[in-house]
Coordinates of C-alpha atoms in Angstrom, one line a residue:
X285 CA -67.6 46.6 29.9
X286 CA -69.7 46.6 26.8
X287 CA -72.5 48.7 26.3
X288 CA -76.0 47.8 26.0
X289 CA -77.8 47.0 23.2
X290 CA -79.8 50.2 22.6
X291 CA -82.7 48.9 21.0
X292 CA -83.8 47.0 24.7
X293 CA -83.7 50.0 26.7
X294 CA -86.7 50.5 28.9
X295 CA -88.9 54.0 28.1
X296 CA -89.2 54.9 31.9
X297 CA -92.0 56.8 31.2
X298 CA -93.6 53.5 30.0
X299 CA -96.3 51.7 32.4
X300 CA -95.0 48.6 33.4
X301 CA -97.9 46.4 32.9
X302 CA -96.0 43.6 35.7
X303 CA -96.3 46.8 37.9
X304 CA -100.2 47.2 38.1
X305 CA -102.7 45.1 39.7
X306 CA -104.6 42.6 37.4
X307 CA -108.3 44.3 36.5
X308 CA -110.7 42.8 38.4
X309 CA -108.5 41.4 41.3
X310 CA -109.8 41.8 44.6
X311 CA -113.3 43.2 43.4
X312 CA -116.3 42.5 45.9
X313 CA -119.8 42.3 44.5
X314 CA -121.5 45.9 44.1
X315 CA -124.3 45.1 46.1
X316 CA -125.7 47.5 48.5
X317 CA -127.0 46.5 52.3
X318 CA -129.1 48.8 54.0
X319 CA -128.3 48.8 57.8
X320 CA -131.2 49.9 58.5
X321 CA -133.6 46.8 56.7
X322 CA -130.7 44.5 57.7
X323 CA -131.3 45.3 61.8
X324 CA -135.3 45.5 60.8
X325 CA -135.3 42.0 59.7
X326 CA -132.9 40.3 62.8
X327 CA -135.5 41.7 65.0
X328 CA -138.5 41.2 62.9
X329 CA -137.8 37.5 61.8
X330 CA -137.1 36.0 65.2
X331 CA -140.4 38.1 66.1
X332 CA -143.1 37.0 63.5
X333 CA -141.2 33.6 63.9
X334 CA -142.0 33.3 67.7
X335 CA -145.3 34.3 67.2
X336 CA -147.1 31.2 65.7
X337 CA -145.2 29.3 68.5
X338 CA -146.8 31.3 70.9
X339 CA -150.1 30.6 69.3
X340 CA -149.3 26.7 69.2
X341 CA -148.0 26.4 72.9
X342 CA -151.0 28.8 74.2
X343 CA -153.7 26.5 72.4
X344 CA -151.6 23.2 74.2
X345 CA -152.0 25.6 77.7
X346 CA -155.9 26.0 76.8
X347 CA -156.7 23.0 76.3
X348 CA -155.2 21.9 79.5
X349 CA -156.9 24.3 81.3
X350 CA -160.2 24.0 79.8
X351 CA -159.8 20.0 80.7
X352 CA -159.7 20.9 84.3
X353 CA -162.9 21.4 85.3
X354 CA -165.0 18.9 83.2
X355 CA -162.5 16.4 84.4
X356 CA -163.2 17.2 87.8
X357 CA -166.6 17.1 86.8
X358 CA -166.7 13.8 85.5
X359 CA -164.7 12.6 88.9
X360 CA -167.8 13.7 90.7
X361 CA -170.2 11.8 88.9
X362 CA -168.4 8.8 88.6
X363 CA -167.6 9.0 92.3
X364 CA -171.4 9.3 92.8
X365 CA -172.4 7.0 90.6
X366 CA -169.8 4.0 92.3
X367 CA -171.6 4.9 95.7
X368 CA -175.0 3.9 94.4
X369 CA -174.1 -0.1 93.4
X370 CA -174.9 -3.1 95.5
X371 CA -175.7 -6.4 95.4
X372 CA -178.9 -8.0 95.3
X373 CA -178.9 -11.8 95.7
X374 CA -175.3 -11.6 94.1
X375 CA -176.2 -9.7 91.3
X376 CA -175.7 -5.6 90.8
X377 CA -178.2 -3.8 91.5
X378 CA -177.6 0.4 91.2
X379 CA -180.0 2.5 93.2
X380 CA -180.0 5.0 90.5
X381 CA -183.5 5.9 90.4
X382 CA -185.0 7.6 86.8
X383 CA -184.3 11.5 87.7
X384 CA -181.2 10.6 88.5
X385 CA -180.7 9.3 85.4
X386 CA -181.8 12.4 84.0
X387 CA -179.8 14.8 86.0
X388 CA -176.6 12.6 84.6
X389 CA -177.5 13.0 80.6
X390 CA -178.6 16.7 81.4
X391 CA -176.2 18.9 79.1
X392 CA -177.4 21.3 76.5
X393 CA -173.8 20.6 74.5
X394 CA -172.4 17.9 74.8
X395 CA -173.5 14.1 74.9
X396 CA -173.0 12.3 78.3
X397 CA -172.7 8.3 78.8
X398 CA -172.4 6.1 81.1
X399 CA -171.7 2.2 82.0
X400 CA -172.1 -0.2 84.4
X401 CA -170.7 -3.6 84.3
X402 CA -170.1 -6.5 87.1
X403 CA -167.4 -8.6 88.0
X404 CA -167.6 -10.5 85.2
X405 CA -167.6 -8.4 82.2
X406 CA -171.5 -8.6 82.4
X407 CA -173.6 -5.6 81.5
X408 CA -175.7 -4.1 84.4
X409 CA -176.9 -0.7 83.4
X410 CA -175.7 2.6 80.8
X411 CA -174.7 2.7 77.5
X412 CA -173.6 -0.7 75.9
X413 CA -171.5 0.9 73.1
X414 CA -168.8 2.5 75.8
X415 CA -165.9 0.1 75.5
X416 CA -164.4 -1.1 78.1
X417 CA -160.8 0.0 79.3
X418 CA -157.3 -2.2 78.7
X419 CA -156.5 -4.8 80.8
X420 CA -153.5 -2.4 81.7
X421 CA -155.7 0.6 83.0
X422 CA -157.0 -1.8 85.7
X423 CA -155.8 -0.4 89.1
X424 CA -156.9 -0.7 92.7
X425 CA -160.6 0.0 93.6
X426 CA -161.7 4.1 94.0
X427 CA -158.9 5.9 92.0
X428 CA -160.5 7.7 89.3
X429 CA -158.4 7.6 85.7
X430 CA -159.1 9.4 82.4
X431 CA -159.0 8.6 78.8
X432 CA -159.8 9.2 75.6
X433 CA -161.9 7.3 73.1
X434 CA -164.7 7.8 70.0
X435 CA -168.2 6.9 70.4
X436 CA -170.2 6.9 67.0
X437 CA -167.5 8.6 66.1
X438 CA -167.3 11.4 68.0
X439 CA -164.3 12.0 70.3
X440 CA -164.9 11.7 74.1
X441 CA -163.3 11.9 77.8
X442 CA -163.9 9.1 79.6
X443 CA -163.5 9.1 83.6
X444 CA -163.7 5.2 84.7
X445 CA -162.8 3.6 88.6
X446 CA -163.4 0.2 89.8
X447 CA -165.5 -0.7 92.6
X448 CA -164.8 -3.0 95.2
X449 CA -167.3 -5.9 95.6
X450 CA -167.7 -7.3 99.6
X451 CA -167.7 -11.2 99.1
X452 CA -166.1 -12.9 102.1
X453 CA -166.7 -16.1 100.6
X454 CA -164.3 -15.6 97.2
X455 CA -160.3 -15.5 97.9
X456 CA -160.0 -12.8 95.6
X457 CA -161.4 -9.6 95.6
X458 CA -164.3 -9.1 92.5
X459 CA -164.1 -5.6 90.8
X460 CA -167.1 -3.7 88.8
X461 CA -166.6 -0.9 86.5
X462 CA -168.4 2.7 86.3
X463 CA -167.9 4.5 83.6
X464 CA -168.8 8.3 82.3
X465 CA -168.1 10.0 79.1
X466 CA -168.6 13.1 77.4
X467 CA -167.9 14.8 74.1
X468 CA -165.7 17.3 73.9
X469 CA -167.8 20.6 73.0
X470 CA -167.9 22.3 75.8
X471 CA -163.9 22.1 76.4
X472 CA -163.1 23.1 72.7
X473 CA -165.6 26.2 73.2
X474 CA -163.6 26.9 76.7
X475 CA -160.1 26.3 74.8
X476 CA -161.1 29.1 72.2
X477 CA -162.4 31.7 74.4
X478 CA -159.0 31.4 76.0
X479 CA -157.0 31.4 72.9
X480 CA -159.4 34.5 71.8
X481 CA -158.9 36.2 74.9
X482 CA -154.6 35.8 74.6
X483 CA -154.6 35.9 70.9
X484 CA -156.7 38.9 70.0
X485 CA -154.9 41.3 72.6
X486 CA -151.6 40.0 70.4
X487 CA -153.1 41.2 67.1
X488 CA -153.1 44.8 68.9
X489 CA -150.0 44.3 70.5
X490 CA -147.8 43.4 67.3
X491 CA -148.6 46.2 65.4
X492 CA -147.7 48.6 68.0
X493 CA -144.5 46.5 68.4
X494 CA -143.0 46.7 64.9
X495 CA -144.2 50.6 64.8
X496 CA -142.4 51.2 68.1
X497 CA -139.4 49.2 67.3
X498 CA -139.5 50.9 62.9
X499 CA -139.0 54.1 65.3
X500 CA -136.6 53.5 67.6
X501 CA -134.7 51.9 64.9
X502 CA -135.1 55.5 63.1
X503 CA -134.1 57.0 66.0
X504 CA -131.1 55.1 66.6
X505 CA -129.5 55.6 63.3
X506 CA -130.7 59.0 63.1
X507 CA -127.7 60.5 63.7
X508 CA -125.9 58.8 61.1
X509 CA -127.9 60.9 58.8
X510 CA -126.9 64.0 60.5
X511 CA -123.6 62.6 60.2
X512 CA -124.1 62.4 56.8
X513 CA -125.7 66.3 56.5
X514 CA -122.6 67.6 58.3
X515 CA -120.2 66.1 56.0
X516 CA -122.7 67.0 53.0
X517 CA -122.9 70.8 54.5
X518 CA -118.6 70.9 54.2
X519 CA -117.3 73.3 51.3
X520 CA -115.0 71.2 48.4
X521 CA -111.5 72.0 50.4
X522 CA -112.4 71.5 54.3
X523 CA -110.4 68.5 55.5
X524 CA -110.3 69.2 59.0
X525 CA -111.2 66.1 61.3
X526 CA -114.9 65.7 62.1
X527 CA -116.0 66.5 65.6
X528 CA -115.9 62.7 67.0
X529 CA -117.9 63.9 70.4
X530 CA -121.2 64.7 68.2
X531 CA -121.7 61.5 66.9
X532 CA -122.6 58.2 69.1
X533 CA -119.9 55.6 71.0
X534 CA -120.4 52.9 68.5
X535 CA -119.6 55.4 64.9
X536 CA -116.6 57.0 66.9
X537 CA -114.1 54.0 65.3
X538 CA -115.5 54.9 62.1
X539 CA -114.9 58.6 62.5
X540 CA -111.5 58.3 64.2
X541 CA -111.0 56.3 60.7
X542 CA -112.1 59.0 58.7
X543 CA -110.5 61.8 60.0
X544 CA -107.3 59.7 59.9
X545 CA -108.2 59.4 56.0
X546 CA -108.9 63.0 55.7
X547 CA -105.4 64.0 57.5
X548 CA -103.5 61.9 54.8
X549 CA -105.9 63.2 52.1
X550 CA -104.3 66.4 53.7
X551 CA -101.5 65.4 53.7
X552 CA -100.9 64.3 50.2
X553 CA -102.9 67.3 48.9
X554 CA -100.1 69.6 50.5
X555 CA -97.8 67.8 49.0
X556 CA -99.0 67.9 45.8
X557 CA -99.6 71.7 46.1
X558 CA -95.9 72.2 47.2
X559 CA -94.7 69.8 44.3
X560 CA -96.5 71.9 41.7
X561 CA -94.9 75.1 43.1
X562 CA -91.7 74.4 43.0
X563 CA -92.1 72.5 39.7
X564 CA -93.1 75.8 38.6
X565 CA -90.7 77.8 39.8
X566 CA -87.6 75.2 38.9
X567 CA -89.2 75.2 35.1
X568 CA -89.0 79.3 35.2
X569 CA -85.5 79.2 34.5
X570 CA -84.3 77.2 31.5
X571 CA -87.4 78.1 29.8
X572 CA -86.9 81.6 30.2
X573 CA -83.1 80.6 28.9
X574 CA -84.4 79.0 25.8
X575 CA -86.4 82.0 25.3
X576 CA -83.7 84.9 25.6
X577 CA -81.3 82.2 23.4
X578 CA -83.9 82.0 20.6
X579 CA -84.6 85.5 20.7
X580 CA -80.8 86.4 20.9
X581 CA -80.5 84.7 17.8
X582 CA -83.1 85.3 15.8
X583 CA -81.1 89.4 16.1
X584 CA -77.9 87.8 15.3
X585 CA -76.5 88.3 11.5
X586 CA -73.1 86.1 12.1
X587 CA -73.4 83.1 11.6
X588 CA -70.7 82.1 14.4
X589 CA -73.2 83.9 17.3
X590 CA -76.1 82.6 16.0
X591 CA -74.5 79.0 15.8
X592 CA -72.9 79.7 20.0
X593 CA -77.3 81.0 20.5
X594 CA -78.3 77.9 19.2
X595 CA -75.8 76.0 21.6
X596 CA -77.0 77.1 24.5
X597 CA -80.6 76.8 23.3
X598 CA -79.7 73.4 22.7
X599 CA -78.1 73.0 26.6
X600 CA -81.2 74.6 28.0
X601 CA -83.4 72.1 26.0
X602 CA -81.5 69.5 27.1
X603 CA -82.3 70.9 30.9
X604 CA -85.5 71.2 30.7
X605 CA -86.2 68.1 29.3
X606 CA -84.2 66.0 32.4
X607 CA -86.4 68.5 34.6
X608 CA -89.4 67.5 33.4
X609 CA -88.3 63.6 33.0
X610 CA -87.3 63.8 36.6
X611 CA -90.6 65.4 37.8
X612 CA -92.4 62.7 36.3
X613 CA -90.6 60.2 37.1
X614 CA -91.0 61.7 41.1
X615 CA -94.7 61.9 40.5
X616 CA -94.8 58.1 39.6
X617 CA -92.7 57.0 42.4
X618 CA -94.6 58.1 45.0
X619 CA -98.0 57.1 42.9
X620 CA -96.9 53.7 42.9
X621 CA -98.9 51.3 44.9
X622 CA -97.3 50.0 48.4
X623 CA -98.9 46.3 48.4
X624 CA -96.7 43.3 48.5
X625 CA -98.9 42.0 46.1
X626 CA -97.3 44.4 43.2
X627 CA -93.8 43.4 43.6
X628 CA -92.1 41.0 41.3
X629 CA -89.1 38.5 41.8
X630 CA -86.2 40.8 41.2
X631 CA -82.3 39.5 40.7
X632 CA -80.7 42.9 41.9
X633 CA -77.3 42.2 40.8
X634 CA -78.6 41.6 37.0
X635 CA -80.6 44.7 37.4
X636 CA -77.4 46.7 38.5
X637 CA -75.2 45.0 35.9
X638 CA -77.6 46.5 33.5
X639 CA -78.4 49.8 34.7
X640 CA -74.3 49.7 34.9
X641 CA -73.9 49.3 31.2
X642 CA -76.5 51.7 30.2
X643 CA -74.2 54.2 31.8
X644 CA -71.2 53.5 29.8
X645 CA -71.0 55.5 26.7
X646 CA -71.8 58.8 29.6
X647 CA -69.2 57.8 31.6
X648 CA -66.2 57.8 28.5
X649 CA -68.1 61.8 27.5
X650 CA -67.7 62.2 31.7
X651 CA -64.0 60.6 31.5
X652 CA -64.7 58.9 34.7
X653 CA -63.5 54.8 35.2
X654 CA -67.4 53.5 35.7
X655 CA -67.1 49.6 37.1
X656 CA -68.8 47.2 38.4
X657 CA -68.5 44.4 41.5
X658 CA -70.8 41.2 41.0
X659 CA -72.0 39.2 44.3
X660 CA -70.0 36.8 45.3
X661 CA -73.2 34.4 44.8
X662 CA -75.1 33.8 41.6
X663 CA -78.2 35.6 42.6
X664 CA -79.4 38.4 45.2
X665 CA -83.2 37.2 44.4
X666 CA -85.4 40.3 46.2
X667 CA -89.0 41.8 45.4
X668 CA -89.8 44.9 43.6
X669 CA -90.8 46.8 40.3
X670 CA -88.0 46.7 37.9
X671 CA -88.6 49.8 36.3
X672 CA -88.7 52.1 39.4
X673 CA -85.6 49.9 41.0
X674 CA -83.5 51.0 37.6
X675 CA -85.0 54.2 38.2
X676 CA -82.8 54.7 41.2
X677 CA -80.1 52.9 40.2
X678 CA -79.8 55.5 37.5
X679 CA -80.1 58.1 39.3
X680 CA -77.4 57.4 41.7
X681 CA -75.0 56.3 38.8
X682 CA -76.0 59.7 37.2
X683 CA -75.6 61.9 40.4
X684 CA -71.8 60.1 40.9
X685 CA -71.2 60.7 37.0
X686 CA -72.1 64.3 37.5
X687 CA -70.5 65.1 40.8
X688 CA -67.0 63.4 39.9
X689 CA -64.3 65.4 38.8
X690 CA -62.4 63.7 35.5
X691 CA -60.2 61.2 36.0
X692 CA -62.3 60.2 39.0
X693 CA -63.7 56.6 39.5
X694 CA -67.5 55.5 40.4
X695 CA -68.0 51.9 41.2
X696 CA -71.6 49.8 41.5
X697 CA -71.1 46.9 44.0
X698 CA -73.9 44.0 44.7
X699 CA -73.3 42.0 47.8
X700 CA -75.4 39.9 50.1
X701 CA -76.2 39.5 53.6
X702 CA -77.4 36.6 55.7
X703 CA -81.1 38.5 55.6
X704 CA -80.6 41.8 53.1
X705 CA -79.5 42.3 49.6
X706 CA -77.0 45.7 49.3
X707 CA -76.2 47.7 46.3
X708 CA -73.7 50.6 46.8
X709 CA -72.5 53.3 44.0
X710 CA -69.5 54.6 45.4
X711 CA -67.6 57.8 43.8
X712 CA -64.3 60.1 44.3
X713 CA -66.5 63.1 44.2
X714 CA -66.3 65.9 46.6
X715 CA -68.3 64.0 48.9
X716 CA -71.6 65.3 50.9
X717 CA -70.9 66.8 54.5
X718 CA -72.5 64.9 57.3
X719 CA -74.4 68.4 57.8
X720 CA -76.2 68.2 54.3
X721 CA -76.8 64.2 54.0
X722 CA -80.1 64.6 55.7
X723 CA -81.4 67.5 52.9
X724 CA -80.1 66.4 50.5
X725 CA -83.0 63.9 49.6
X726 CA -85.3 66.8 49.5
X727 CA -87.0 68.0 46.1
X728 CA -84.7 70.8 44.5
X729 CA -82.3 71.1 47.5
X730 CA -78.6 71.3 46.3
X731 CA -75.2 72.0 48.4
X732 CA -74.4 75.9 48.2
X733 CA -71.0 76.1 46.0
X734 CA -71.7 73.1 44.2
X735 CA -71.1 73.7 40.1
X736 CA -72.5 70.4 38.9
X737 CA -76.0 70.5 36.7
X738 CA -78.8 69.2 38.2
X739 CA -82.4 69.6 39.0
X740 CA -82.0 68.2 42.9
X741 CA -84.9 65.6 41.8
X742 CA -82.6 62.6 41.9
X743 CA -81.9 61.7 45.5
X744 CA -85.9 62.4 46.5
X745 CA -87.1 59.9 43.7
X746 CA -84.6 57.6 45.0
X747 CA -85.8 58.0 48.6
X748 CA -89.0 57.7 47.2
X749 CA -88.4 54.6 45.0
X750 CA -86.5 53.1 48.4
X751 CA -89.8 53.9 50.5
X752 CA -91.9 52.2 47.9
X753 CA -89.8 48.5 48.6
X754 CA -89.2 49.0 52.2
X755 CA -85.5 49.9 51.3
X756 CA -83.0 51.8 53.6
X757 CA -80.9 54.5 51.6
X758 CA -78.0 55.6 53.7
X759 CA -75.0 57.9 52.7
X760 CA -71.2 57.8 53.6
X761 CA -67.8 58.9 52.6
X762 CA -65.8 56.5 50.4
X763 CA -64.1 54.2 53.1
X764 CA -61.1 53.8 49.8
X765 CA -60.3 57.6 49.0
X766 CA -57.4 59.1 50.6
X767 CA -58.0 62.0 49.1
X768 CA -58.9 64.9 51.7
X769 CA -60.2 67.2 49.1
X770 CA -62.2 64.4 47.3
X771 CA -63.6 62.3 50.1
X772 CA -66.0 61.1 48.0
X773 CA -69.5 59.2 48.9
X774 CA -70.8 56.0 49.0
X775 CA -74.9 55.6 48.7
X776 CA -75.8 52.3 50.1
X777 CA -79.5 50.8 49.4
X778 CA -80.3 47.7 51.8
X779 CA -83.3 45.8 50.3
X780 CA -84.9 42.6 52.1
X781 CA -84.0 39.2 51.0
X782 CA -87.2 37.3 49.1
X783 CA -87.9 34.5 51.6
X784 CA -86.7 31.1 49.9
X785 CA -90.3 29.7 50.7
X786 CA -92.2 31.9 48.3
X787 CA -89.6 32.0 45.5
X788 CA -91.4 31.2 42.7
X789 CA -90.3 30.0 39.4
X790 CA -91.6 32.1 36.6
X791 CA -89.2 33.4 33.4
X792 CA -86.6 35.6 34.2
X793 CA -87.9 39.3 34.1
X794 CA -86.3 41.5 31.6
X795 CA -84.6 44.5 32.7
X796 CA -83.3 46.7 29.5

């Protein structure tokens, strides 16, 4: 197997930019809503909406009232003024004598008219300017009907009926018509005194309605701002869970949701905390090393101790620097954003091939047979970050490397399942007891008795990395050593197949 071209090697300390979210993606507009105004105007609007409606239908409802009485008052006369007509030598004669007359026209507002006419159409006695009604308005003799019409202009009510004529010589019956109008002041005055006397109570009313309802609605949503003092109140560090039974049914969600924030805020802060300590503490020893080595030989004279000093400052530096490679390469992993939205279309086979041949020139200083077993398909396509999947990868080829003796053998393998793409990196190491397999994918845990180097950093960023893709990681001996000393191990990392509907077709992505 040929080693890789050096110059392609990925920095992993590098961002990659395939890795990150696009700026801008997913960004809502920064405007601010006020719950307050926004439940204001949903009660408001319908409110001042209703309102001239209710103006509109209570001047319809006035009006109608107000029309009541003078209609009934116009039935009277014209009822009245039907009984005084009777025929004189065949012609209409009314018995409506002069005061009558007066008593009829008496209204100090409005204008009142009236009309007589015979069988005929002929003009007997009132106003000649009152037109007649439609050949449709005539019914049967003594109902009283209404209408409107003008006269000079002016609108009126009309009340009109036809009277019966007695003529037993004629086949048909012979009709005359009475008539009485009015103008319409004294209704319109009626209709506005009602309208005052509904409307101007409202003008009082309103008001008082959008005070009482500004402070209920501040009353309601008062204890959001308490909420919001009690939070305020809490020193820098206090993530305990707010006290859901102080605030009202309808914010418990969204403080059940917060405290659930605050106990992964927690949660990650603890982590964090406990990641920097033993950081600290793993860092004490080769720098302390590198210190006694380059004080050790800045006292030496011989040049053959001072050349063995700067050996092992050299070994130390070389510690240190995996150390602090490995820490940061744990603080990315679990930095690393979880949306499927992140992860690329990933061959994992190339991507092991590669990682694979990076590892060669170690493996000939290691003296260890490192191989490799291709799919037997052309492609295991599944989603992910390169960089961080090559990040694991190399640490597992780096742990088997490490924990094989010479002459041992580590192989990579890529296969695929019906539904899952598997990667395995099998070794003829000493092998990891079924005891320890659970710890040993905790930060800076290592077997007791075991003399390889190592920060015990690896297997937690490749838990981590395995987290990050919804990967299983899952240890066993090596099913092909018949060794009992060396039972060796076999890592196994089962990744989800990329459905064949979303495959899309971009460039291949490059992984050295």
């Amino acid at each position: 197997m040929s080693e890789r071209d050096a110059g392609r090697d990925l920095d992993p300390d590098e961002d990659d930019a395939s890795w990150r979210e696009p700026a801008g993606a997913g960004k809502e507009d920064d405007i601010q809503h006020s719950l307050f105004g926004e439940i204001l105007d949903w009660m408001l609007a319908p409110l001042l909406l209703l309102w001239p409606m209710s103006i509109a239908i209570t001047y319809l409802v006035a009006k109608s009232i107000a029309n009541q009485p003078f209609d009934h008052a116009l039935e009277d006369s014209v009822t009245v003024l039907a009984q005084q007509i009777h025929e004189v030598n065949g012609k209409l004669a009314p018995r409506l004598p002069g005061s009558a007359r007066d008593i009829l026209r008496a209204d100090d507002v409005d204008s009142v008219y009236f009309q007589i006419v015979g069988p005929n159409g002929a003009y007997v006695d009132g106003d000649r300017d009152l037109a007649p009604p439609t050949e449709d308005d005539r019914n049967k003799p003594g109902v009283v009907h209404f209408r409107n019409g003008n006269m000079h202009g002016t609108p009126i009510r009309i009340a009109y009926s036809w009277v019966g004529l007695e003529d037993q010589g004629a086949e048909e019956s012979r009709l005359a018509l009475v008539q009485v109008a009015e103008t319409l002041e004294k209704r319109a005055k009626l209709a506005n005194e009602i309208i005052k006397g509904v409307i101007l109570p409202q003008f009082i009313v309103l008001p008082i309605v959008l005070a009482l309802v500004w402070f209920a609605l501040a009353r309601g949503l008062s204890p959001l701002a308490q909420l919001q003092e009690r939070i305020r109140a809490r020193s820098s560090d206090d993530l305990s869970p707010i006290d859901s039974r102080q605030v009202p049914e309808e914010i418990t969600p969204l403080v059940r949701s917060l405290n659930e924030m605050l106990g992964r805020l927690s949660l990650s802060i603890e982590m964090q905390k406990r990641f920097i300590a033993d950081a600290a503490h793993q860092m004490k020893t080769p720098l302390a090393g590198m210190r006694m080595q380059s004080e050790l030989a800045l006292r030496q004279t011989d040049q053959g101790e001072i050349h063995r000093s700067l050996e092992q400052l050299a070994k130390s530096s070389e510690s240190a620097t995996r150390l602090v490679n490995q820490l940061l390469a744990l603080a990315r992993a679990e930095n690393q954003p979880q949306a499927g939205a992140a992860l690329l279309p990933v061959d994992l086979a190339e991507l092991a091939r590669s990682a694979v041949r990076d590892w060669v020139p170690a493996s000939f200083n290691y003296r260890i047979d490192l191989g490799f077993e291709a799919p037997a398909e052309d492609e295991v396509p599944i989603e992910g970050n390169p960089t961080m999947l090559r990040e694991a990868l190399s640490n597992l080829i780096d742990n088997a490397l490490r924990y094989t003796p010479a002459g041992g053998a580590v192989t990579v393998r890529v296969r695929r399942t019906e539904h899952e793409g598997v990667v395995e990196v099998e070794d003829t190491g000493p092998g990891i007891p079924p005891a320890e397999r659970t710890h040993v994918f905790e930060r800076f845990y290592r077997i007791l008795g075991s003399s390889a180097e190592g920060s015990g950093l690896g297997l937690a960023i490749v838990r981590e990395i395995a987290h990050q893709h919804g990967a299983d990681v899952d240890i066993f001996s090596n099913p092909r050593s018949n060794n009992a000393k060396l039972p060796g191990s076999l890592f196994r990392l089962t990744f989800p197949l990329r459905a064949p509907d979303d495959e899309p077709e971009p460039d291949p992505p490059y992984y050295g």
